[in-house]
Amino acid sequence: MVAQLLAELRGNPFTLAGATIVVGLTAVAVVGPLLVPYDPTAQDLANRLHPPSLAHPLGTDQLGRDVLTRLVYGARISLGIALLVTAIRVAIGTAIGIVSGYAGGWVDELLMRLVDVQLAFPGLVLALVVAGILGPSLRNVMIALAVVGWATYARVVRGTVLSVKEREYVDASRLLGTPPRRIATRHLLPKVANPVIVLATLNLGTVVLATAGLSFIGLGAQPPTPEWGTMLAGGRDHLRRAWWIVNAPGIAIMLTVLGFNLLGDGLRDMLDPRQQSRLEEV
């Protein structure tokens, strides 16, 4: 698979660009906080709203905090939340999809009706409701985004399981008395892995965007947390005077979403081209 991925990267400049952006952002999130010289929450009112300079390459914000430092720490927060939320979505959606597709009957009907109910509501609107009920915090944003995003995984996994469970080797395992749990882990999970990986890669960017959006309106990270959406909210009142405060996190969000989308498209073409019309962003 690694050799196939490298060949795909060499043959598709868009996939290569997406992979480069994702790897770069990951490196910034992991190593960046160790290299920046400032405290992301330390205020220096004497140097507030200073334009980019050698001391502050991306300038300072309305409280004199270094924008580059806050941007780097924000990368760790945004990518960490995206990975955790996506992992929860994958776990819930994959489990429900496998149980629904393999069990069939009333179990399948009940679980798919739950999926239909969840998909009937726009994901971001439902996340707004959940986050509003739970209260403003990053933890509650993670819960809200995880709760509303698993249904697409369940639908994709169920469709794959319905086709795989009718194959001869699955019937043979069933006739030999293999427990359903072992059939699921040995025969079904490997078959659903590819579409789930593709969908998860595409969703990572949208989770970053949704997290920033909820923080921007005050339901996510709270000041002085260096989160990209909070940085946008804090700098919007100074847009004309200090454009760099909002431009830096705005460009970071754009590059993150673009990187994951380009990488996800490349993985889709490589791993499961038949899923192109079925994958959705939530």
Short mmCIF file of C-alpha atoms in Angstrom, two decimals:
data_model
loop_
_atom_site.label_atom_id
_atom_site.label_comp_id
_atom_site.label_asym_id
_atom_site.label_seq_id
_atom_site.Cartn_x
_atom_site.Cartn_y
_atom_site.Cartn_z
CA MET A 1 0.00 0.00 0.00
CA VAL A 2 2.87 2.37 0.78
CA ALA A 3 4.41 1.80 -2.66
CA GLN A 4 1.02 2.41 -4.27
CA LEU A 5 0.60 5.62 -2.31
CA LEU A 6 4.05 6.85 -3.34
CA ALA A 7 3.25 6.07 -6.98
CA GLU A 8 -0.03 7.98 -6.65
CA LEU A 9 1.82 10.95 -5.17
CA ARG A 10 4.33 10.98 -8.02
CA GLY A 11 1.62 10.72 -10.65
CA ASN A 12 -0.85 13.22 -9.20
CA PRO A 13 0.46 16.69 -8.31
CA PHE A 14 -2.78 17.58 -6.47
CA THR A 15 -2.49 14.57 -4.17
CA LEU A 16 1.18 15.41 -3.62
CA ALA A 17 0.25 18.99 -2.75
CA GLY A 18 -2.38 17.77 -0.29
CA ALA A 19 0.02 15.33 1.35
CA THR A 20 2.67 18.05 1.61
CA ILE A 21 0.24 20.44 3.30
CA VAL A 22 -0.96 17.78 5.75
CA VAL A 23 2.56 16.65 6.64
CA GLY A 24 3.66 20.26 7.06
CA LEU A 25 0.73 21.13 9.33
CA THR A 26 1.33 17.99 11.38
CA ALA A 27 4.98 18.92 11.81
CA VAL A 28 3.99 22.42 12.91
CA ALA A 29 1.51 21.03 15.43
CA VAL A 30 3.99 18.54 16.88
CA VAL A 31 7.27 20.46 16.82
CA GLY A 32 6.22 24.10 16.42
CA PRO A 33 5.35 24.85 20.07
CA LEU A 34 8.88 23.79 21.04
CA LEU A 35 10.44 26.33 18.67
CA VAL A 36 8.43 29.53 19.05
CA PRO A 37 9.90 31.96 21.59
CA TYR A 38 6.73 33.47 23.08
CA ASP A 39 3.96 32.43 25.44
CA PRO A 40 0.71 32.16 23.40
CA THR A 41 -1.37 33.74 26.18
CA ALA A 42 1.09 36.33 27.55
CA GLN A 43 -0.15 39.88 26.99
CA ASP A 44 2.10 42.82 26.06
CA LEU A 45 -0.16 45.84 25.73
CA ALA A 46 2.79 48.11 24.88
CA ASN A 47 3.23 46.16 21.62
CA ARG A 48 -0.42 45.66 20.67
CA LEU A 49 -1.39 45.67 16.97
CA HIS A 50 2.20 45.82 15.74
CA PRO A 51 2.53 44.85 12.05
CA PRO A 52 4.73 41.92 10.94
CA SER A 53 8.39 42.43 11.79
CA LEU A 54 11.53 40.43 12.50
CA ALA A 55 10.56 40.11 16.17
CA HIS A 56 6.96 39.16 15.29
CA PRO A 57 6.86 37.68 11.76
CA LEU A 58 3.04 37.69 11.71
CA GLY A 59 2.59 40.75 13.92
CA THR A 60 0.83 41.03 17.26
CA ASP A 61 -2.86 41.02 18.12
CA GLN A 62 -5.08 43.41 20.06
CA LEU A 63 -3.50 42.31 23.37
CA GLY A 64 0.10 42.31 22.18
CA ARG A 65 0.32 38.53 21.80
CA ASP A 66 2.51 37.09 19.05
CA VAL A 67 0.22 35.91 16.23
CA LEU A 68 2.68 33.32 14.89
CA THR A 69 3.00 31.71 18.32
CA ARG A 70 -0.77 31.54 18.74
CA LEU A 71 -1.13 30.18 15.21
CA VAL A 72 1.34 27.37 15.93
CA TYR A 73 -0.32 26.41 19.21
CA GLY A 74 -3.68 26.63 17.44
CA ALA A 75 -2.52 24.04 14.90
CA ARG A 76 -2.01 21.55 17.71
CA ILE A 77 -5.48 22.25 19.13
CA SER A 78 -7.32 22.20 15.78
CA LEU A 79 -5.64 19.08 14.41
CA GLY A 80 -5.91 17.28 17.74
CA ILE A 81 -9.63 17.94 17.93
CA ALA A 82 -10.10 16.89 14.30
CA LEU A 83 -8.29 13.58 14.88
CA LEU A 84 -10.18 12.81 18.09
CA VAL A 85 -13.61 13.71 16.69
CA THR A 86 -12.99 11.74 13.51
CA ALA A 87 -11.79 8.71 15.49
CA ILE A 88 -14.99 8.76 17.56
CA ARG A 89 -17.11 9.09 14.42
CA VAL A 90 -15.28 6.20 12.77
CA ALA A 91 -15.65 3.95 15.83
CA ILE A 92 -19.38 4.60 16.28
CA GLY A 93 -20.28 4.60 12.59
CA THR A 94 -18.25 1.49 11.75
CA ALA A 95 -19.67 -0.50 14.65
CA ILE A 96 -23.26 0.44 13.80
CA GLY A 97 -22.72 -0.16 10.09
CA ILE A 98 -21.27 -3.63 10.61
CA VAL A 99 -23.98 -4.69 13.07
CA SER A 100 -26.72 -3.33 10.84
CA GLY A 101 -25.44 -4.86 7.62
CA TYR A 102 -24.53 -8.24 9.06
CA ALA A 103 -27.54 -8.75 11.35
CA GLY A 104 -30.21 -7.61 8.89
CA GLY A 105 -33.90 -7.87 9.75
CA TRP A 106 -35.38 -5.65 12.44
CA VAL A 107 -31.93 -4.74 13.76
CA ASP A 108 -31.00 -3.30 10.37
CA GLU A 109 -34.31 -1.46 10.11
CA LEU A 110 -34.01 0.08 13.57
CA LEU A 111 -30.40 1.20 13.16
CA MET A 112 -30.95 2.60 9.67
CA ARG A 113 -33.95 4.60 10.84
CA LEU A 114 -31.71 6.14 13.50
CA VAL A 115 -29.22 6.96 10.77
CA ASP A 116 -31.97 8.51 8.65
CA VAL A 117 -33.08 10.68 11.57
CA GLN A 118 -29.53 11.90 12.15
CA LEU A 119 -28.95 12.61 8.45
CA ALA A 120 -32.24 14.50 8.22
CA PHE A 121 -30.72 17.40 10.16
CA PRO A 122 -27.92 19.56 8.71
CA GLY A 123 -24.79 18.51 10.56
CA LEU A 124 -23.54 21.95 11.54
CA VAL A 125 -27.00 23.11 12.67
CA LEU A 126 -27.39 20.03 14.86
CA ALA A 127 -23.88 20.59 16.26
CA LEU A 128 -24.88 24.17 17.08
CA VAL A 129 -27.88 22.91 19.03
CA VAL A 130 -25.88 20.31 20.93
CA ALA A 131 -23.03 22.71 21.71
CA GLY A 132 -25.53 25.37 22.78
CA ILE A 133 -27.23 22.97 25.18
CA LEU A 134 -23.96 21.67 26.67
CA GLY A 135 -22.38 25.11 26.99
CA PRO A 136 -19.35 26.80 25.41
CA SER A 137 -16.11 24.82 25.65
CA LEU A 138 -13.79 22.84 23.41
CA ARG A 139 -14.82 19.59 25.09
CA ASN A 140 -18.48 20.23 24.35
CA VAL A 141 -17.66 21.14 20.75
CA MET A 142 -15.89 17.80 20.37
CA ILE A 143 -18.90 16.00 21.80
CA ALA A 144 -21.28 17.89 19.52
CA LEU A 145 -19.27 17.22 16.36
CA ALA A 146 -18.76 13.55 17.22
CA VAL A 147 -22.45 13.01 17.98
CA VAL A 148 -23.66 14.44 14.66
CA GLY A 149 -21.05 12.97 12.31
CA TRP A 150 -21.14 9.18 12.65
CA ALA A 151 -24.17 8.44 10.46
CA THR A 152 -22.38 8.81 7.13
CA TYR A 153 -19.81 6.23 8.21
CA ALA A 154 -22.59 3.86 9.25
CA ARG A 155 -24.29 4.18 5.87
CA VAL A 156 -21.08 3.60 3.88
CA VAL A 157 -19.99 0.65 6.05
CA ARG A 158 -23.42 -0.98 5.92
CA GLY A 159 -23.46 -0.83 2.12
CA THR A 160 -20.07 -2.54 1.94
CA VAL A 161 -21.03 -5.19 4.51
CA LEU A 162 -24.24 -6.07 2.62
CA SER A 163 -22.18 -7.03 -0.43
CA VAL A 164 -19.36 -8.76 1.43
CA LYS A 165 -21.48 -10.94 3.73
CA GLU A 166 -22.97 -12.79 0.74
CA ARG A 167 -19.60 -14.01 -0.50
CA GLU A 168 -18.64 -17.67 -0.31
CA TYR A 169 -15.85 -17.37 2.25
CA VAL A 170 -18.18 -15.57 4.68
CA ASP A 171 -20.84 -18.27 4.20
CA ALA A 172 -18.18 -20.93 4.78
CA SER A 173 -17.06 -19.28 8.01
CA ARG A 174 -20.65 -19.06 9.18
CA LEU A 175 -21.31 -22.75 8.39
CA LEU A 176 -18.16 -23.73 10.29
CA GLY A 177 -19.60 -22.08 13.38
CA THR A 178 -17.31 -19.06 13.47
CA PRO A 179 -18.64 -16.52 16.00
CA PRO A 180 -20.10 -13.35 14.44
CA ARG A 181 -17.51 -11.20 16.23
CA ARG A 182 -14.68 -13.12 14.58
CA ILE A 183 -16.38 -12.92 11.17
CA ALA A 184 -16.70 -9.16 11.61
CA THR A 185 -13.05 -8.64 12.55
CA ARG A 186 -11.57 -11.14 10.08
CA HIS A 187 -13.73 -10.71 6.98
CA LEU A 188 -15.79 -7.51 7.25
CA LEU A 189 -13.48 -4.93 8.81
CA PRO A 190 -10.72 -5.32 6.18
CA LYS A 191 -13.26 -4.74 3.42
CA VAL A 192 -14.69 -1.57 4.93
CA ALA A 193 -11.29 -0.11 5.84
CA ASN A 194 -10.60 1.58 2.50
CA PRO A 195 -13.83 3.61 2.16
CA VAL A 196 -13.66 4.53 5.86
CA ILE A 197 -10.07 5.81 5.49
CA VAL A 198 -11.07 7.93 2.50
CA LEU A 199 -14.14 9.36 4.22
CA ALA A 200 -12.19 10.07 7.41
CA THR A 201 -9.49 11.94 5.49
CA LEU A 202 -12.09 14.12 3.78
CA ASN A 203 -13.88 14.73 7.09
CA LEU A 204 -10.76 15.89 8.93
CA GLY A 205 -10.75 19.19 7.09
CA THR A 206 -14.45 19.79 7.64
CA VAL A 207 -14.07 19.11 11.38
CA VAL A 208 -11.32 21.73 11.56
CA LEU A 209 -13.62 24.17 9.76
CA ALA A 210 -16.61 23.35 11.97
CA THR A 211 -14.54 23.67 15.15
CA ALA A 212 -13.27 27.08 14.07
CA GLY A 213 -16.79 28.16 13.14
CA LEU A 214 -18.25 27.17 16.50
CA SER A 215 -15.39 28.88 18.32
CA PHE A 216 -15.87 32.00 16.19
CA ILE A 217 -19.45 32.41 17.40
CA GLY A 218 -18.46 31.75 21.01
CA LEU A 219 -19.53 28.12 21.49
CA GLY A 220 -16.07 26.55 21.27
CA ALA A 221 -12.71 27.58 22.65
CA GLN A 222 -12.83 30.51 25.05
CA PRO A 223 -10.22 33.31 25.30
CA PRO A 224 -7.30 33.24 25.82
CA THR A 225 -7.08 29.74 24.24
CA PRO A 226 -5.02 30.03 21.02
CA GLU A 227 -7.55 28.38 18.72
CA TRP A 228 -7.94 29.51 15.10
CA GLY A 229 -11.66 30.33 15.33
CA THR A 230 -11.10 32.31 18.53
CA MET A 231 -8.27 34.21 16.84
CA LEU A 232 -10.60 35.14 13.99
CA ALA A 233 -13.26 36.32 16.42
CA GLY A 234 -10.78 38.41 18.38
CA GLY A 235 -9.38 40.13 15.32
CA ARG A 236 -12.56 40.92 13.41
CA ASP A 237 -12.96 44.30 15.12
CA HIS A 238 -9.46 45.29 13.98
CA LEU A 239 -9.69 44.06 10.39
CA ARG A 240 -8.93 47.40 8.72
CA ARG A 241 -6.17 48.44 11.08
CA ALA A 242 -4.53 45.05 11.71
CA TRP A 243 -5.40 42.72 8.82
CA TRP A 244 -2.77 40.16 9.85
CA ILE A 245 -4.71 39.08 12.94
CA VAL A 246 -7.49 37.45 10.91
CA ASN A 247 -5.52 36.67 7.75
CA ALA A 248 -3.12 34.30 9.51
CA PRO A 249 -5.70 31.92 11.04
CA GLY A 250 -7.97 32.30 8.00
CA ILE A 251 -5.22 31.14 5.64
CA ALA A 252 -4.30 28.34 8.05
CA ILE A 253 -7.89 27.05 8.05
CA MET A 254 -8.10 27.31 4.27
CA LEU A 255 -4.83 25.40 3.77
CA THR A 256 -5.86 22.71 6.24
CA VAL A 257 -9.21 22.06 4.55
CA LEU A 258 -7.58 22.18 1.10
CA GLY A 259 -4.82 19.78 2.14
CA PHE A 260 -7.15 17.16 3.55
CA ASN A 261 -9.53 17.44 0.59
CA LEU A 262 -6.76 17.00 -1.96
CA LEU A 263 -5.28 14.08 -0.03
CA GLY A 264 -8.71 12.51 0.42
CA ASP A 265 -9.46 12.76 -3.29
CA GLY A 266 -6.16 11.06 -4.09
CA LEU A 267 -6.77 8.28 -1.58
CA ARG A 268 -10.28 7.78 -2.97
CA ASP A 269 -8.95 7.31 -6.48
CA MET A 270 -6.27 4.94 -5.23
CA LEU A 271 -8.18 2.85 -2.68
CA ASP A 272 -11.83 2.84 -3.70
CA PRO A 273 -12.76 4.75 -6.88
CA ARG A 274 -16.28 3.27 -6.83
CA GLN A 275 -17.07 5.30 -3.70
CA GLN A 276 -16.68 8.66 -5.47
CA SER A 277 -20.39 9.30 -5.76
CA ARG A 278 -21.21 8.01 -2.27
CA LEU A 279 -18.84 9.88 0.00
CA GLU A 280 -20.23 12.97 1.71
CA GLU A 281 -18.71 15.69 3.87
CA VAL A 282 -20.39 16.17 7.21
#
